[in-house]
PDB file of C-alpha atoms in Angstrom:
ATOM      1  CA  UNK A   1       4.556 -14.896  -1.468  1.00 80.00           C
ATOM      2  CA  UNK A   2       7.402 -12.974  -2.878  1.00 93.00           C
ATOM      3  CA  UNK A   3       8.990 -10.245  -0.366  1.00 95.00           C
ATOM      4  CA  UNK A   4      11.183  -7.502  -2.138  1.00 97.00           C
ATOM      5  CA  UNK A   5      13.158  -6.020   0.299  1.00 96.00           C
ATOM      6  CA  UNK A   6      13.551  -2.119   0.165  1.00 97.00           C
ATOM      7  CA  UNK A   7      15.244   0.606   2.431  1.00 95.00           C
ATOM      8  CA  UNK A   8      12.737   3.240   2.749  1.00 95.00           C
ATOM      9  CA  UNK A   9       9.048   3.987   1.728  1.00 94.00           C
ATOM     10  CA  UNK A  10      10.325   6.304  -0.740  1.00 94.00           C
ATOM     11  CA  UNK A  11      12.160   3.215  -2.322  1.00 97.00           C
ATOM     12  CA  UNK A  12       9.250   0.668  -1.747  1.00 97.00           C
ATOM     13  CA  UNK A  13       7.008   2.913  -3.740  1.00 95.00           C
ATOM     14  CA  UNK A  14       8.468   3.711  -6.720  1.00 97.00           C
ATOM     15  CA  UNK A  15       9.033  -0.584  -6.981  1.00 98.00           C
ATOM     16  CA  UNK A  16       5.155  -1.045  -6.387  1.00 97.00           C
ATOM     17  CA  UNK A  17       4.544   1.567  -9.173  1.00 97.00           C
ATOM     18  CA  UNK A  18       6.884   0.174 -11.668  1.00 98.00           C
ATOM     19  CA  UNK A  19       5.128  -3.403 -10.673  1.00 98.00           C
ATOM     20  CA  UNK A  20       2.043  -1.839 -11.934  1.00 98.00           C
ATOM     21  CA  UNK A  21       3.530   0.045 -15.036  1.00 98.00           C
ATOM     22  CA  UNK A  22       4.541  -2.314 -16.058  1.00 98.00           C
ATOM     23  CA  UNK A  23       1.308  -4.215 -16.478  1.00 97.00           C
ATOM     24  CA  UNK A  24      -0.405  -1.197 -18.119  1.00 97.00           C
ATOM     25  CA  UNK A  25      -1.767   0.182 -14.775  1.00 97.00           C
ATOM     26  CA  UNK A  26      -0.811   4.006 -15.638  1.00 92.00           C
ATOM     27  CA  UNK A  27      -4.022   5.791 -13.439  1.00 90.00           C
ATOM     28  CA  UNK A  28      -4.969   4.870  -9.902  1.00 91.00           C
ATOM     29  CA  UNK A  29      -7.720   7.013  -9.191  1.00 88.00           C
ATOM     30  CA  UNK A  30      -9.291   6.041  -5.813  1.00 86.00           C
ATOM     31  CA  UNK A  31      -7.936   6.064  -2.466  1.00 84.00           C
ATOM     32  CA  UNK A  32      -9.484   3.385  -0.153  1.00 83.00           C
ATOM     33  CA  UNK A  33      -9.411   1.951   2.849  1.00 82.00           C
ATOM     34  CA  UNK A  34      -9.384  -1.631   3.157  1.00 81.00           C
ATOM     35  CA  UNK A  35     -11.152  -4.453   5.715  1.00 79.00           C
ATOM     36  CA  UNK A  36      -8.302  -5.220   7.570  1.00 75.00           C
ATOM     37  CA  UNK A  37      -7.666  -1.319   8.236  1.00 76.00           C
ATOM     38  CA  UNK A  38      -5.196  -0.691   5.851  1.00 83.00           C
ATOM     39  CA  UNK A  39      -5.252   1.604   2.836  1.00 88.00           C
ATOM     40  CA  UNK A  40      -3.994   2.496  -0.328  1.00 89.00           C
ATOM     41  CA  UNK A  41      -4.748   3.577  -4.087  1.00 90.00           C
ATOM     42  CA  UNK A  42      -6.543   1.260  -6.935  1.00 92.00           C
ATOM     43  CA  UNK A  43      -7.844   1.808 -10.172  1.00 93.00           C
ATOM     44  CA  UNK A  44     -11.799   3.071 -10.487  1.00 90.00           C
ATOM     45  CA  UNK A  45     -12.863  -0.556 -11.519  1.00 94.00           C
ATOM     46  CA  UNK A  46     -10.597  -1.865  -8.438  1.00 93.00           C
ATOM     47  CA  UNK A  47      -8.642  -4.468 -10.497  1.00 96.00           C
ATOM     48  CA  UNK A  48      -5.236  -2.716 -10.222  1.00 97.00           C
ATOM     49  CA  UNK A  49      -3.513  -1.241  -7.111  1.00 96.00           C
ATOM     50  CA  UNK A  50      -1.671  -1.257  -3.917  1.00 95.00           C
ATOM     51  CA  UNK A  51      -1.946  -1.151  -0.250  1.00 94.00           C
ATOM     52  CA  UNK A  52       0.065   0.585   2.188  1.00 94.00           C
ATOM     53  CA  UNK A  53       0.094  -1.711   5.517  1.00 93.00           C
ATOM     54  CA  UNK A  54       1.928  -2.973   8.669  1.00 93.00           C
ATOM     55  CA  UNK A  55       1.706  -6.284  10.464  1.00 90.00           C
ATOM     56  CA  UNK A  56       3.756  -7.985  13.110  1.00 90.00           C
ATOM     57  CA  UNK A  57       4.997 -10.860  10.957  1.00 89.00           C
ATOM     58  CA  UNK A  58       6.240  -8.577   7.620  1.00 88.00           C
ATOM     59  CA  UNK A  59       6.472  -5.368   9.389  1.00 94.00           C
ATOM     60  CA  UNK A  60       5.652  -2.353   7.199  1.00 96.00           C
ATOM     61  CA  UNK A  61       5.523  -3.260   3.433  1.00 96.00           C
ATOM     62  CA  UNK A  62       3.503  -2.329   0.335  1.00 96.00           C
ATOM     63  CA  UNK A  63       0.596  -5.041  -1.535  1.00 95.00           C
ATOM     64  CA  UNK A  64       0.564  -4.685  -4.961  1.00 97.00           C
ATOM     65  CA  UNK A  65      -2.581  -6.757  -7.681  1.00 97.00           C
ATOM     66  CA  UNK A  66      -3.628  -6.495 -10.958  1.00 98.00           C
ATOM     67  CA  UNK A  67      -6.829  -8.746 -11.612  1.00 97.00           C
ATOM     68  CA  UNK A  68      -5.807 -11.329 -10.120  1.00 96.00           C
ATOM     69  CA  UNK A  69      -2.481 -11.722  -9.695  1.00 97.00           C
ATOM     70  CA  UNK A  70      -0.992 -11.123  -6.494  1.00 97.00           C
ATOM     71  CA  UNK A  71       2.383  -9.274  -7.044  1.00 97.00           C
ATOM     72  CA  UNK A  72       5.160  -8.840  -4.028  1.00 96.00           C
ATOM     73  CA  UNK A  73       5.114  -7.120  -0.587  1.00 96.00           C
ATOM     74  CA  UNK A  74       7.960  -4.109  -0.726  1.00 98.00           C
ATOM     75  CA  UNK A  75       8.835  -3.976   2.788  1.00 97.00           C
ATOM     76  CA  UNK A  76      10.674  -1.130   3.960  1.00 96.00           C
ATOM     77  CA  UNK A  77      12.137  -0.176   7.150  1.00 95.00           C
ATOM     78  CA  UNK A  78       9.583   1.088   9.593  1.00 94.00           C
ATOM     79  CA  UNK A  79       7.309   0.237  12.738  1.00 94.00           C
ATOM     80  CA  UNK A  80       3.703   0.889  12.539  1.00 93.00           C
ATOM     81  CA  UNK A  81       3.795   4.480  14.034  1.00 93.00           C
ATOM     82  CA  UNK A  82       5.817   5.203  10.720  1.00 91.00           C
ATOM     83  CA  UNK A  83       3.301   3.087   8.556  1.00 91.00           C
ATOM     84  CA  UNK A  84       0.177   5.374  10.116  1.00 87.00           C
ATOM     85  CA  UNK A  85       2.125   8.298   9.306  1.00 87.00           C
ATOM     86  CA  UNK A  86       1.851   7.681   5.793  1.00 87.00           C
ATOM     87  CA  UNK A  87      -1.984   7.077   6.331  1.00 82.00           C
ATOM     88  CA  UNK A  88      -2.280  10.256   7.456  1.00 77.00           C
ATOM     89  CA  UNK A  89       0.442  12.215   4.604  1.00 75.00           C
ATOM     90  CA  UNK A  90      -1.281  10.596   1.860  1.00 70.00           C
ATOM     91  CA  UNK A  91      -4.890   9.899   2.577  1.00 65.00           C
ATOM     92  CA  UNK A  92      -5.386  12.512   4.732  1.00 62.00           C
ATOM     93  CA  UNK A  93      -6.792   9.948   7.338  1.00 52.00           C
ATOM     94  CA  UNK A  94      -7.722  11.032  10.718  1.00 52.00           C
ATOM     95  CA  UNK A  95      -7.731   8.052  13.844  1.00 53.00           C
ATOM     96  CA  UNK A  96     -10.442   9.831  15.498  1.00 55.00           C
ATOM     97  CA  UNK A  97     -12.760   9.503  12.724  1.00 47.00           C
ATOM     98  CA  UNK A  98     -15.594   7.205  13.316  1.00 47.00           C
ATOM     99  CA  UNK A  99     -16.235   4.859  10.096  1.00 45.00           C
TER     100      UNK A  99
END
């Protein structure tokens, strides 16, 4: 697994956007949420996109895929308080909703 290192969010997500410009992924049209509780943006056929997530061993970072190849994590400075935060500014998400 390749790790590009970034400073901030701001910084890991314009490099997971380029990643998938640059493979012809121009639209991501659904947000999502994802098994392992994470979420993030994808294409409407789901073959293209990225998810925002935090765990212990990378810390915050940024998944990025087209098809089926698996492109970096952008990790960025954070804990997972900062990672939510994001949940919540860009997907509107709300902890207290039951799925």
């Amino acid at each position: 697994m390749e790790i590009r290192h970034c400073n901030t969010y701001g910084h890991a997500i314009s490099a997971a956007l380029e990643w998938l410009r640059a493979r012809g992924v121009v639209n991501l049209e659904e947000a999502f949420e994802a098994r392992s509780g994470s979420f993030g943006m994808r294409t409407a056929d789901g073959q293209s996109g990225y998810r925002l997530e935090f765990d212990e061993a990378s810390g915050p970072h940024i998944n990025v895929w087209h098809h089926k190849l698996k492109g970096p994590h952008f990790t960025f400075r954070g804990n997972f308080r900062d990672v939510q935060a994001k949940w919540q500014q860009l997907l509107w998400w709300d902890p207290k909703l039951k799925r």
